[in-house]
Amino acid sequence: DLSDRAIAPGSARVICARTRSSVREIMHSTLVAKNVMRASCKKLSRRMSTIPNLETMPKTTVSRLSNGMRVASEPCAGNTVTVGVWVDTGSRYETEENNGVAHFLEHMFFKGTKNRTQTALEKEIENMGGHLNAYTSREQTVFFARVFKEDTGKAMDILADILQNSNFDQNLIDREKSTILREMQEVESQIEEVVFDNLHATAYRGCSLGRTILGPAENINKMDQAMIKDYVDTHYTAPRMAVIGAGAIDHNELVKLADTHFGNVPTEGKKPAVFEKAIYTGSEIRERYDDMPEAHIAYALPIGGWTDPDTFPFLVMQNMIGMWAETMPGGQYSRVPLIAKSAKLRMAKKIHAFCTQYSDTGLFGVYAVGEPQALDDLMYNVQGAVTDFAYDVDETLLEQAKKAMIIQYLGVADGSTQVCEEVGRQILSYGRRIHPVETVARIQAVDAAAIKAAASKFLYDQCHALASIGPTHEMKDYVQMRRGTYRLDC
């Protein structure tokens, strides 16, 4: 009975004062959230208003040499040119015995040729004011040079020389082993790199796609001239290579240069290249270290490859989750529940969604860094963020993500090197260049129904892959987490 309760003098005023303070705090938080959203929308609108007329953007011209090598070029504004060679090979085309040879070969191509010593090669690039670079991925190996327009011919001559006349001297190979082993140590010190290598190892266990790009140390130590030459003779054939140019370049000139320098590249290898089909396995690799301050976790589910019809819905989903770190302000006001809860409840220190695709498969998921005592809540919300796409789609967040994607895509398309990389990747992945008009149209065509359909097909009630490093003792086991892909109250 409230009438029998004694009320201390002034207590009602204190309660009211506290209530007014709480209301003010709530109103202030709401106002800040609205201002953050309004500023974000205005920024998107300003950026969208500066997007050029897509119909007038340059188109890519593609030709094919008599030996089957493709030549593609796309003009860009400016006086520089980026030319390169994209090769349809990488660590996925290796065996367990020679795993690491593709990356090792990338290093050896810069150690001198029959016509140029390593020093002469470096000086020639430096005297042109150019930039020569290369990288190896699981499915592609790339060599490119950025130079001034008048030095295009010289750059093509250098690329042809290193790819066809390199010295694979055993002494140079032995000397390079220590460099690659040091690089391996650097990679192993980057926890995120190790987590994603482990994610591939568990998701594609027993397959070439699950092996690392650098390969194991024992393979590096036994690398020899015969192994490297065998890999080149098998995979560096004309139909598997594409010469790409972007910038202030004429297509006919590029075709002539390509024919002059690469016209003698063989059509077939000494033995057929072996492409091992990827087989996904729902599984996990947990490396528990209780002395680490945070746990690093990658959670993923299998999706289709580059040419899959649901590629663009998943790219939009990736942007809908987005990325966040505790150093970024305003996280608690995010429309993304995973980010908002992580910021408010301090569940995570870093979050970013990823959509990693290959020719025939892919992984969609979330990478998170969190403190051990919050891992149970963190992974519950990570799984909810992924599985939720099959249930409900935030239409406002969807439109924001699509606009952000278009802006980001057109920003990447600004500059000869970025355009050259995009053209080269698409020529090998799709067999053609997707014009910005088509790309933007495909992004804009993604609606809530497409998101739900793709999520229901690939994300709903599927076995997940997980890799973690750190103090993971608070994280549920695999069977318990498996329930999170079809119900949210696990």
Short mmCIF file of C-alpha atoms in Angstrom, two decimals:
data_model
loop_
_atom_site.label_atom_id
_atom_site.label_comp_id
_atom_site.label_asym_id
_atom_site.label_seq_id
_atom_site.Cartn_x
_atom_site.Cartn_y
_atom_site.Cartn_z
CA ASP A 1 0.00 0.00 0.00
CA LEU A 2 1.65 3.20 -1.21
CA SER A 3 -0.14 5.26 1.44
CA ASP A 4 1.74 3.43 4.22
CA ARG A 5 5.20 4.14 2.73
CA ALA A 6 7.22 6.96 4.21
CA ILE A 7 8.73 9.38 1.69
CA ALA A 8 11.84 11.19 2.79
CA PRO A 9 11.69 14.95 2.41
CA GLY A 10 13.19 16.10 -0.88
CA SER A 11 13.41 12.62 -2.36
CA ALA A 12 10.70 13.36 -4.93
CA ARG A 13 12.60 16.41 -6.10
CA VAL A 14 15.77 14.32 -6.46
CA ILE A 15 13.94 11.69 -8.50
CA CYS A 16 12.43 14.38 -10.72
CA ALA A 17 15.81 16.03 -11.15
CA ARG A 18 17.38 12.75 -12.13
CA THR A 19 14.51 12.05 -14.53
CA ARG A 20 14.91 15.47 -16.15
CA SER A 21 18.66 14.80 -16.47
CA SER A 22 18.01 11.41 -18.07
CA VAL A 23 15.52 12.95 -20.47
CA ARG A 24 18.04 15.64 -21.42
CA GLU A 25 20.68 12.94 -22.02
CA ILE A 26 18.29 10.93 -24.19
CA MET A 27 17.26 14.03 -26.15
CA HIS A 28 20.92 14.99 -26.60
CA SER A 29 21.81 11.48 -27.81
CA THR A 30 18.87 11.49 -30.21
CA LEU A 31 19.85 14.91 -31.53
CA VAL A 32 23.47 13.80 -32.02
CA ALA A 33 22.30 10.67 -33.82
CA LYS A 34 20.06 12.71 -36.13
CA ASN A 35 22.90 15.14 -36.84
CA VAL A 36 25.28 12.29 -37.61
CA MET A 37 22.75 10.70 -40.00
CA ARG A 38 21.93 14.08 -41.59
CA ALA A 39 25.62 14.85 -42.13
CA SER A 40 26.17 11.40 -43.59
CA CYS A 41 23.25 11.80 -46.00
CA LYS A 42 24.41 15.26 -47.06
CA LYS A 43 27.92 13.94 -47.69
CA LEU A 44 26.52 11.12 -49.83
CA SER A 45 24.33 13.58 -51.75
CA ARG A 46 27.27 15.90 -52.46
CA ARG A 47 29.38 13.00 -53.68
CA MET A 48 26.55 11.63 -55.83
CA SER A 49 26.12 15.06 -57.44
CA THR A 50 29.75 14.99 -58.63
CA ILE A 51 29.43 11.62 -60.40
CA PRO A 52 30.20 12.07 -64.12
CA ASN A 53 27.87 11.08 -66.91
CA LEU A 54 28.43 7.33 -67.08
CA GLU A 55 27.45 7.17 -70.75
CA THR A 56 30.42 9.37 -71.67
CA MET A 57 32.97 7.33 -69.71
CA PRO A 58 35.55 5.64 -71.97
CA LYS A 59 35.03 2.09 -73.12
CA THR A 60 37.56 -0.73 -73.13
CA THR A 61 38.82 -2.09 -76.44
CA VAL A 62 39.88 -5.75 -76.52
CA SER A 63 41.88 -7.53 -79.23
CA ARG A 64 43.51 -10.93 -79.49
CA LEU A 65 46.93 -11.78 -80.92
CA SER A 66 47.46 -14.73 -83.24
CA ASN A 67 48.83 -16.81 -80.35
CA GLY A 68 45.68 -16.24 -78.28
CA MET A 69 46.98 -13.53 -75.95
CA ARG A 70 44.40 -10.86 -75.17
CA VAL A 71 45.21 -7.14 -75.37
CA ALA A 72 42.89 -4.62 -73.70
CA SER A 73 43.14 -0.87 -73.24
CA GLU A 74 41.04 1.91 -71.76
CA PRO A 75 41.87 5.62 -72.17
CA CYS A 76 42.12 7.88 -69.12
CA ALA A 77 42.87 11.55 -68.62
CA GLY A 78 46.47 12.58 -67.92
CA ASN A 79 49.94 12.05 -69.34
CA THR A 80 50.74 8.77 -67.65
CA VAL A 81 50.21 5.20 -68.78
CA THR A 82 49.96 1.98 -66.81
CA VAL A 83 50.75 -1.17 -68.78
CA GLY A 84 50.88 -4.64 -67.35
CA VAL A 85 50.58 -8.35 -67.87
CA TRP A 86 47.89 -10.30 -66.04
CA VAL A 87 48.50 -14.05 -65.80
CA ASP A 88 45.75 -16.53 -65.00
CA THR A 89 47.76 -18.40 -62.39
CA GLY A 90 48.54 -18.24 -58.69
CA SER A 91 48.92 -20.37 -55.60
CA ARG A 92 45.71 -22.25 -56.46
CA TYR A 93 47.48 -23.84 -59.45
CA GLU A 94 50.27 -25.24 -57.29
CA THR A 95 50.62 -28.68 -55.78
CA GLU A 96 51.39 -29.52 -52.19
CA GLU A 97 55.01 -30.18 -53.24
CA ASN A 98 55.61 -26.83 -55.00
CA ASN A 99 53.26 -24.59 -52.97
CA GLY A 100 54.90 -21.15 -52.88
CA VAL A 101 56.54 -21.32 -56.31
CA ALA A 102 54.22 -18.69 -57.90
CA HIS A 103 55.18 -16.09 -55.29
CA PHE A 104 58.85 -17.13 -55.38
CA LEU A 105 58.81 -16.72 -59.16
CA GLU A 106 57.42 -13.20 -58.80
CA HIS A 107 60.58 -12.30 -56.83
CA MET A 108 62.90 -13.95 -59.34
CA PHE A 109 61.51 -11.97 -62.27
CA PHE A 110 63.17 -8.85 -60.79
CA LYS A 111 66.63 -10.37 -60.31
CA GLY A 112 67.93 -9.64 -63.78
CA THR A 113 67.58 -11.03 -67.29
CA LYS A 114 69.82 -12.11 -70.16
CA ASN A 115 69.73 -8.49 -71.37
CA ARG A 116 69.64 -6.52 -68.09
CA THR A 117 71.25 -6.97 -64.72
CA GLN A 118 69.15 -6.27 -61.63
CA THR A 119 70.95 -2.95 -61.15
CA ALA A 120 70.46 -1.93 -64.79
CA LEU A 121 66.75 -2.81 -64.55
CA GLU A 122 66.28 -0.68 -61.44
CA LYS A 123 68.19 2.27 -62.93
CA GLU A 124 66.23 2.16 -66.18
CA ILE A 125 62.93 2.37 -64.33
CA GLU A 126 64.27 5.11 -62.06
CA ASN A 127 65.58 7.19 -64.99
CA MET A 128 62.11 7.09 -66.58
CA GLY A 129 60.55 8.24 -63.32
CA GLY A 130 58.44 5.12 -63.52
CA HIS A 131 57.15 2.53 -61.11
CA LEU A 132 57.44 -1.24 -61.60
CA ASN A 133 55.53 -3.61 -59.36
CA ALA A 134 54.04 -7.10 -59.11
CA TYR A 135 51.86 -9.20 -56.82
CA THR A 136 50.64 -12.76 -56.53
CA SER A 137 47.20 -13.85 -55.36
CA ARG A 138 45.52 -17.24 -55.16
CA GLU A 139 44.28 -17.08 -58.75
CA GLN A 140 46.21 -14.31 -60.51
CA THR A 141 49.75 -13.03 -60.88
CA VAL A 142 50.25 -9.43 -62.01
CA PHE A 143 53.17 -7.37 -63.33
CA PHE A 144 52.69 -3.70 -64.21
CA ALA A 145 54.57 -0.47 -64.81
CA ARG A 146 53.41 3.13 -64.58
CA VAL A 147 55.34 5.54 -66.80
CA PHE A 148 54.92 8.71 -68.83
CA LYS A 149 53.19 8.35 -72.19
CA GLU A 150 56.42 8.62 -74.21
CA ASP A 151 57.99 5.71 -72.29
CA THR A 152 55.21 3.18 -73.01
CA GLY A 153 57.40 1.27 -75.48
CA LYS A 154 60.27 1.04 -72.97
CA ALA A 155 57.92 -0.23 -70.25
CA MET A 156 56.57 -2.93 -72.56
CA ASP A 157 60.12 -3.96 -73.46
CA ILE A 158 61.02 -4.30 -69.77
CA LEU A 159 57.91 -6.33 -68.97
CA ALA A 160 58.56 -8.66 -71.90
CA ASP A 161 62.21 -9.04 -70.93
CA ILE A 162 61.61 -9.99 -67.28
CA LEU A 163 58.79 -12.40 -68.18
CA GLN A 164 60.62 -14.18 -71.00
CA ASN A 165 64.36 -13.80 -70.37
CA SER A 166 64.85 -13.85 -66.60
CA ASN A 167 67.92 -15.52 -65.10
CA PHE A 168 66.85 -18.30 -62.78
CA ASP A 169 70.37 -18.81 -61.54
CA GLN A 170 70.52 -21.22 -58.60
CA ASN A 171 72.78 -18.87 -56.63
CA LEU A 172 70.20 -16.09 -56.97
CA ILE A 173 67.44 -18.51 -55.99
CA ASP A 174 69.31 -19.58 -52.85
CA ARG A 175 69.96 -15.95 -51.95
CA GLU A 176 66.27 -15.06 -52.35
CA LYS A 177 65.15 -17.81 -49.96
CA SER A 178 66.18 -15.82 -46.89
CA THR A 179 64.28 -12.77 -48.18
CA ILE A 180 61.07 -14.75 -48.60
CA LEU A 181 61.48 -16.45 -45.22
CA ARG A 182 61.78 -12.99 -43.62
CA GLU A 183 58.67 -11.90 -45.50
CA MET A 184 56.93 -14.98 -44.14
CA GLN A 185 57.88 -13.99 -40.60
CA GLU A 186 56.45 -10.49 -41.19
CA VAL A 187 53.17 -11.94 -42.44
CA GLU A 188 52.96 -14.31 -39.47
CA SER A 189 53.32 -11.33 -37.13
CA GLN A 190 50.15 -9.79 -38.62
CA ILE A 191 47.34 -11.56 -36.80
CA GLU A 192 44.63 -10.64 -39.31
CA GLU A 193 46.66 -12.16 -42.18
CA VAL A 194 47.14 -15.38 -40.21
CA VAL A 195 43.44 -15.57 -39.32
CA PHE A 196 42.38 -15.30 -42.97
CA ASP A 197 44.98 -17.86 -44.04
CA ASN A 198 43.56 -20.19 -41.38
CA LEU A 199 40.04 -19.41 -42.58
CA HIS A 200 40.96 -20.58 -46.09
CA ALA A 201 42.78 -23.59 -44.67
CA THR A 202 39.72 -24.77 -42.77
CA ALA A 203 37.06 -23.79 -45.34
CA TYR A 204 38.94 -25.44 -48.22
CA ARG A 205 40.83 -28.11 -46.33
CA GLY A 206 42.55 -30.60 -48.58
CA CYS A 207 42.21 -28.25 -51.60
CA SER A 208 44.79 -26.03 -53.29
CA LEU A 209 42.65 -22.97 -52.48
CA GLY A 210 43.25 -23.65 -48.80
CA ARG A 211 47.04 -23.32 -49.07
CA THR A 212 48.88 -20.08 -48.38
CA ILE A 213 50.34 -17.90 -51.14
CA LEU A 214 53.85 -17.88 -49.65
CA GLY A 215 53.87 -21.65 -49.06
CA PRO A 216 55.46 -23.52 -46.14
CA ALA A 217 59.07 -22.88 -45.08
CA GLU A 218 60.17 -26.38 -46.11
CA ASN A 219 59.04 -25.71 -49.70
CA ILE A 220 60.91 -22.41 -49.79
CA ASN A 221 64.11 -24.07 -48.59
CA LYS A 222 63.97 -26.73 -51.31
CA MET A 223 63.07 -24.36 -54.18
CA ASP A 224 65.33 -24.85 -57.19
CA GLN A 225 65.74 -23.82 -60.81
CA ALA A 226 63.99 -26.88 -62.24
CA MET A 227 60.87 -26.30 -60.11
CA ILE A 228 60.63 -22.64 -61.18
CA LYS A 229 61.20 -23.32 -64.90
CA ASP A 230 58.64 -26.10 -64.85
CA TYR A 231 56.04 -23.74 -63.41
CA VAL A 232 56.79 -21.05 -66.03
CA ASP A 233 56.68 -23.52 -68.93
CA THR A 234 53.33 -24.86 -67.71
CA HIS A 235 51.41 -21.71 -66.83
CA TYR A 236 52.93 -18.74 -68.69
CA THR A 237 51.22 -19.38 -72.02
CA ALA A 238 49.56 -16.85 -74.32
CA PRO A 239 45.89 -17.82 -73.74
CA ARG A 240 46.43 -17.49 -69.98
CA MET A 241 47.99 -14.03 -70.27
CA ALA A 242 46.54 -10.59 -71.02
CA VAL A 243 48.36 -7.35 -71.82
CA ILE A 244 46.45 -4.44 -70.27
CA GLY A 245 46.95 -0.71 -70.77
CA ALA A 246 45.21 2.33 -69.28
CA GLY A 247 45.82 6.06 -69.47
CA ALA A 248 47.13 8.15 -72.34
CA ILE A 249 47.45 5.18 -74.68
CA ASP A 250 46.33 4.27 -78.19
CA HIS A 251 44.91 0.76 -78.54
CA ASN A 252 46.42 0.07 -81.96
CA GLU A 253 49.83 1.09 -80.65
CA LEU A 254 49.44 -1.23 -77.65
CA VAL A 255 48.46 -4.14 -79.93
CA LYS A 256 51.58 -3.56 -82.07
CA LEU A 257 53.80 -3.42 -78.98
CA ALA A 258 52.20 -6.55 -77.56
CA ASP A 259 52.65 -8.41 -80.84
CA THR A 260 56.29 -7.32 -81.06
CA HIS A 261 57.19 -8.27 -77.51
CA PHE A 262 54.80 -11.14 -76.73
CA GLY A 263 53.96 -12.56 -80.15
CA ASN A 264 56.31 -15.51 -79.61
CA VAL A 265 54.85 -16.62 -76.28
CA PRO A 266 53.81 -20.27 -76.74
CA THR A 267 50.17 -21.18 -77.09
CA GLU A 268 50.44 -24.36 -75.04
CA GLY A 269 52.50 -25.32 -72.03
CA LYS A 270 54.85 -28.27 -71.85
CA LYS A 271 52.17 -29.95 -69.77
CA PRO A 272 48.54 -28.99 -69.07
CA ALA A 273 47.83 -26.70 -66.13
CA VAL A 274 45.80 -28.43 -63.43
CA PHE A 275 42.85 -26.55 -61.91
CA GLU A 276 41.68 -28.22 -58.71
CA LYS A 277 38.02 -27.71 -57.91
CA ALA A 278 37.36 -26.06 -54.56
CA ILE A 279 35.41 -28.14 -52.06
CA TYR A 280 34.02 -26.22 -49.08
CA THR A 281 33.98 -27.83 -45.65
CA GLY A 282 32.17 -26.27 -42.72
CA SER A 283 34.78 -26.41 -39.95
CA GLU A 284 36.99 -24.29 -37.73
CA ILE A 285 40.55 -23.66 -36.58
CA ARG A 286 40.92 -22.18 -33.10
CA GLU A 287 44.32 -21.17 -31.76
CA ARG A 288 43.81 -20.39 -28.09
CA TYR A 289 46.27 -18.05 -26.37
CA ASP A 290 44.91 -16.83 -23.04
CA ASP A 291 47.78 -14.36 -22.60
CA MET A 292 46.62 -12.25 -25.56
CA PRO A 293 44.49 -9.19 -24.72
CA GLU A 294 41.97 -9.67 -27.58
CA ALA A 295 40.60 -12.45 -29.71
CA HIS A 296 40.71 -12.17 -33.51
CA ILE A 297 37.89 -14.03 -35.25
CA ALA A 298 36.81 -14.55 -38.88
CA TYR A 299 33.35 -16.05 -39.38
CA ALA A 300 32.26 -16.99 -42.91
CA LEU A 301 29.74 -18.88 -45.01
CA PRO A 302 30.20 -20.18 -48.58
CA ILE A 303 28.88 -18.23 -51.58
CA GLY A 304 29.28 -18.38 -55.37
CA GLY A 305 32.20 -17.18 -57.48
CA TRP A 306 32.70 -14.03 -59.51
CA THR A 307 30.21 -14.97 -62.24
CA ASP A 308 27.47 -16.05 -59.84
CA PRO A 309 24.20 -14.07 -60.30
CA ASP A 310 24.19 -13.20 -56.58
CA THR A 311 27.60 -11.51 -56.64
CA PHE A 312 26.21 -7.97 -56.49
CA PRO A 313 23.68 -8.67 -53.71
CA PHE A 314 26.54 -9.98 -51.57
CA LEU A 315 28.72 -6.98 -52.38
CA VAL A 316 25.85 -4.75 -51.27
CA MET A 317 25.41 -6.84 -48.10
CA GLN A 318 29.09 -6.36 -47.35
CA ASN A 319 28.62 -2.59 -47.54
CA MET A 320 25.45 -2.76 -45.45
CA ILE A 321 27.44 -4.23 -42.56
CA GLY A 322 30.46 -2.10 -43.42
CA MET A 323 33.42 -1.59 -41.15
CA TRP A 324 34.05 0.05 -37.78
CA ALA A 325 36.85 0.49 -35.26
CA GLU A 326 36.71 1.88 -31.73
CA THR A 327 38.82 4.84 -32.87
CA MET A 328 36.00 5.92 -35.23
CA PRO A 329 33.49 8.31 -33.61
CA GLY A 330 29.71 7.94 -33.84
CA GLY A 331 29.59 4.16 -33.88
CA GLN A 332 26.81 4.07 -31.28
CA TYR A 333 24.56 5.99 -33.70
CA SER A 334 25.09 3.62 -36.62
CA ARG A 335 22.07 2.12 -38.38
CA VAL A 336 23.93 -1.19 -38.39
CA PRO A 337 22.86 -3.01 -35.19
CA LEU A 338 26.15 -4.93 -34.97
CA ILE A 339 28.19 -1.72 -35.03
CA ALA A 340 25.85 0.22 -32.74
CA LYS A 341 25.85 -2.54 -30.10
CA SER A 342 29.61 -3.03 -30.40
CA ALA A 343 30.18 0.67 -29.72
CA LYS A 344 27.63 1.00 -26.91
CA LEU A 345 28.40 -2.27 -25.11
CA ARG A 346 32.10 -2.41 -26.02
CA MET A 347 31.68 -5.88 -27.46
CA ALA A 348 34.31 -5.35 -30.16
CA LYS A 349 37.25 -3.12 -30.96
CA LYS A 350 37.13 -3.72 -34.70
CA ILE A 351 34.58 -5.09 -37.16
CA HIS A 352 34.54 -5.38 -40.92
CA ALA A 353 32.51 -7.44 -43.35
CA PHE A 354 34.24 -9.23 -46.22
CA CYS A 355 33.18 -10.80 -49.49
CA THR A 356 36.08 -12.80 -50.93
CA GLN A 357 35.34 -14.42 -54.28
CA TYR A 358 37.18 -16.70 -56.68
CA SER A 359 36.31 -18.23 -60.03
CA ASP A 360 34.04 -20.93 -58.61
CA THR A 361 33.49 -20.17 -54.93
CA GLY A 362 33.65 -17.47 -52.28
CA LEU A 363 33.41 -16.60 -48.60
CA PHE A 364 31.09 -14.00 -47.06
CA GLY A 365 31.39 -13.06 -43.44
CA VAL A 366 32.64 -10.79 -40.69
CA TYR A 367 36.05 -10.27 -39.13
CA ALA A 368 35.96 -9.07 -35.51
CA VAL A 369 38.39 -8.25 -32.72
CA GLY A 370 37.03 -8.36 -29.17
CA GLU A 371 37.92 -8.83 -25.53
CA PRO A 372 37.48 -12.37 -24.14
CA GLN A 373 34.64 -11.67 -21.71
CA ALA A 374 32.44 -10.27 -24.51
CA LEU A 375 32.98 -12.99 -27.14
CA ASP A 376 29.73 -14.82 -26.49
CA ASP A 377 27.67 -11.66 -27.05
CA LEU A 378 29.89 -10.57 -29.94
CA MET A 379 29.53 -13.79 -31.92
CA TYR A 380 25.78 -13.92 -31.21
CA ASN A 381 25.46 -10.49 -32.83
CA VAL A 382 27.88 -11.30 -35.67
CA GLN A 383 25.81 -14.35 -36.59
CA GLY A 384 22.65 -12.29 -36.25
CA ALA A 385 24.00 -9.62 -38.61
CA VAL A 386 24.68 -12.25 -41.28
CA THR A 387 21.60 -14.43 -40.81
CA ASP A 388 19.27 -11.42 -40.48
CA PHE A 389 19.54 -10.74 -44.22
CA ALA A 390 17.32 -13.77 -44.84
CA TYR A 391 14.61 -12.33 -42.54
CA ASP A 392 14.56 -8.56 -42.81
CA VAL A 393 16.30 -5.84 -44.81
CA ASP A 394 16.65 -2.22 -43.68
CA GLU A 395 15.57 -0.33 -46.82
CA THR A 396 17.25 2.92 -45.76
CA LEU A 397 20.52 1.16 -45.01
CA LEU A 398 20.25 -0.68 -48.33
CA GLU A 399 19.97 2.56 -50.30
CA GLN A 400 22.86 4.14 -48.37
CA ALA A 401 25.05 1.10 -49.02
CA LYS A 402 24.27 1.16 -52.76
CA LYS A 403 25.13 4.84 -53.04
CA ALA A 404 28.36 4.33 -51.08
CA MET A 405 29.28 1.42 -53.38
CA ILE A 406 28.76 3.51 -56.51
CA ILE A 407 30.86 6.35 -55.12
CA GLN A 408 33.62 3.97 -54.07
CA TYR A 409 33.59 2.18 -57.42
CA LEU A 410 33.80 5.37 -59.45
CA GLY A 411 36.55 6.64 -57.15
CA VAL A 412 38.62 3.53 -57.88
CA ALA A 413 38.06 4.15 -61.59
CA ASP A 414 39.97 7.43 -61.31
CA GLY A 415 43.62 6.96 -62.31
CA SER A 416 45.42 4.80 -64.85
CA THR A 417 46.78 2.25 -62.35
CA GLN A 418 43.41 1.65 -60.69
CA VAL A 419 41.66 1.35 -64.06
CA CYS A 420 44.37 -0.98 -65.37
CA GLU A 421 44.00 -3.27 -62.36
CA GLU A 422 40.22 -3.32 -62.67
CA VAL A 423 40.34 -4.11 -66.39
CA GLY A 424 42.95 -6.84 -65.92
CA ARG A 425 41.07 -8.53 -63.10
CA GLN A 426 37.80 -8.49 -65.03
CA ILE A 427 39.35 -9.77 -68.28
CA LEU A 428 40.64 -12.83 -66.40
CA SER A 429 37.60 -13.26 -64.13
CA TYR A 430 34.73 -12.51 -66.52
CA GLY A 431 36.38 -12.73 -69.92
CA ARG A 432 35.33 -9.13 -70.58
CA ARG A 433 35.39 -5.64 -69.13
CA ILE A 434 32.19 -4.61 -67.37
CA HIS A 435 31.52 -0.96 -68.27
CA PRO A 436 30.68 1.42 -65.39
CA VAL A 437 27.16 1.84 -66.81
CA GLU A 438 26.52 -1.87 -66.35
CA THR A 439 28.20 -2.00 -62.95
CA VAL A 440 26.14 0.89 -61.58
CA ALA A 441 22.96 -0.58 -63.09
CA ARG A 442 23.66 -3.94 -61.42
CA ILE A 443 24.24 -2.23 -58.06
CA GLN A 444 21.06 -0.15 -58.36
CA ALA A 445 19.05 -3.25 -59.32
CA VAL A 446 19.74 -4.90 -55.96
CA ASP A 447 16.61 -4.63 -53.84
CA ALA A 448 15.37 -6.16 -50.58
CA ALA A 449 13.97 -9.18 -52.42
CA ALA A 450 17.35 -9.89 -54.06
CA ILE A 451 19.11 -9.60 -50.69
CA LYS A 452 16.68 -12.00 -49.01
CA ALA A 453 16.85 -14.49 -51.88
CA ALA A 454 20.66 -14.58 -51.88
CA ALA A 455 20.83 -14.81 -48.08
CA SER A 456 18.24 -17.60 -47.98
CA LYS A 457 20.16 -19.55 -50.62
CA PHE A 458 23.68 -19.21 -49.20
CA LEU A 459 23.56 -17.97 -45.60
CA TYR A 460 20.48 -19.56 -44.06
CA ASP A 461 21.04 -22.88 -42.25
CA GLN A 462 24.54 -23.53 -43.64
CA CYS A 463 27.66 -24.89 -41.97
CA HIS A 464 30.02 -22.02 -41.24
CA ALA A 465 33.80 -21.74 -41.35
CA LEU A 466 35.60 -20.04 -38.48
CA ALA A 467 39.18 -19.14 -37.66
CA SER A 468 40.26 -17.52 -34.40
CA ILE A 469 43.42 -16.60 -32.54
CA GLY A 470 43.54 -15.44 -28.92
CA PRO A 471 41.65 -15.99 -25.65
CA THR A 472 38.59 -17.72 -27.12
CA HIS A 473 37.50 -19.72 -24.05
CA GLU A 474 34.22 -17.74 -23.77
CA MET A 475 33.18 -18.58 -27.34
CA LYS A 476 30.59 -21.31 -27.93
CA ASP A 477 31.67 -24.55 -29.59
CA TYR A 478 31.00 -25.28 -33.27
CA VAL A 479 27.76 -27.22 -32.76
CA GLN A 480 26.22 -24.47 -30.62
CA MET A 481 27.27 -21.77 -33.07
CA ARG A 482 25.90 -23.79 -35.98
CA ARG A 483 22.40 -23.12 -34.64
CA GLY A 484 22.99 -19.40 -35.17
CA THR A 485 22.61 -19.80 -38.91
CA TYR A 486 18.92 -20.64 -38.70
CA ARG A 487 17.70 -19.19 -35.43
CA LEU A 488 18.76 -16.10 -33.50
CA ASP A 489 18.10 -17.32 -29.95
CA CYS A 490 20.99 -19.79 -29.80
#
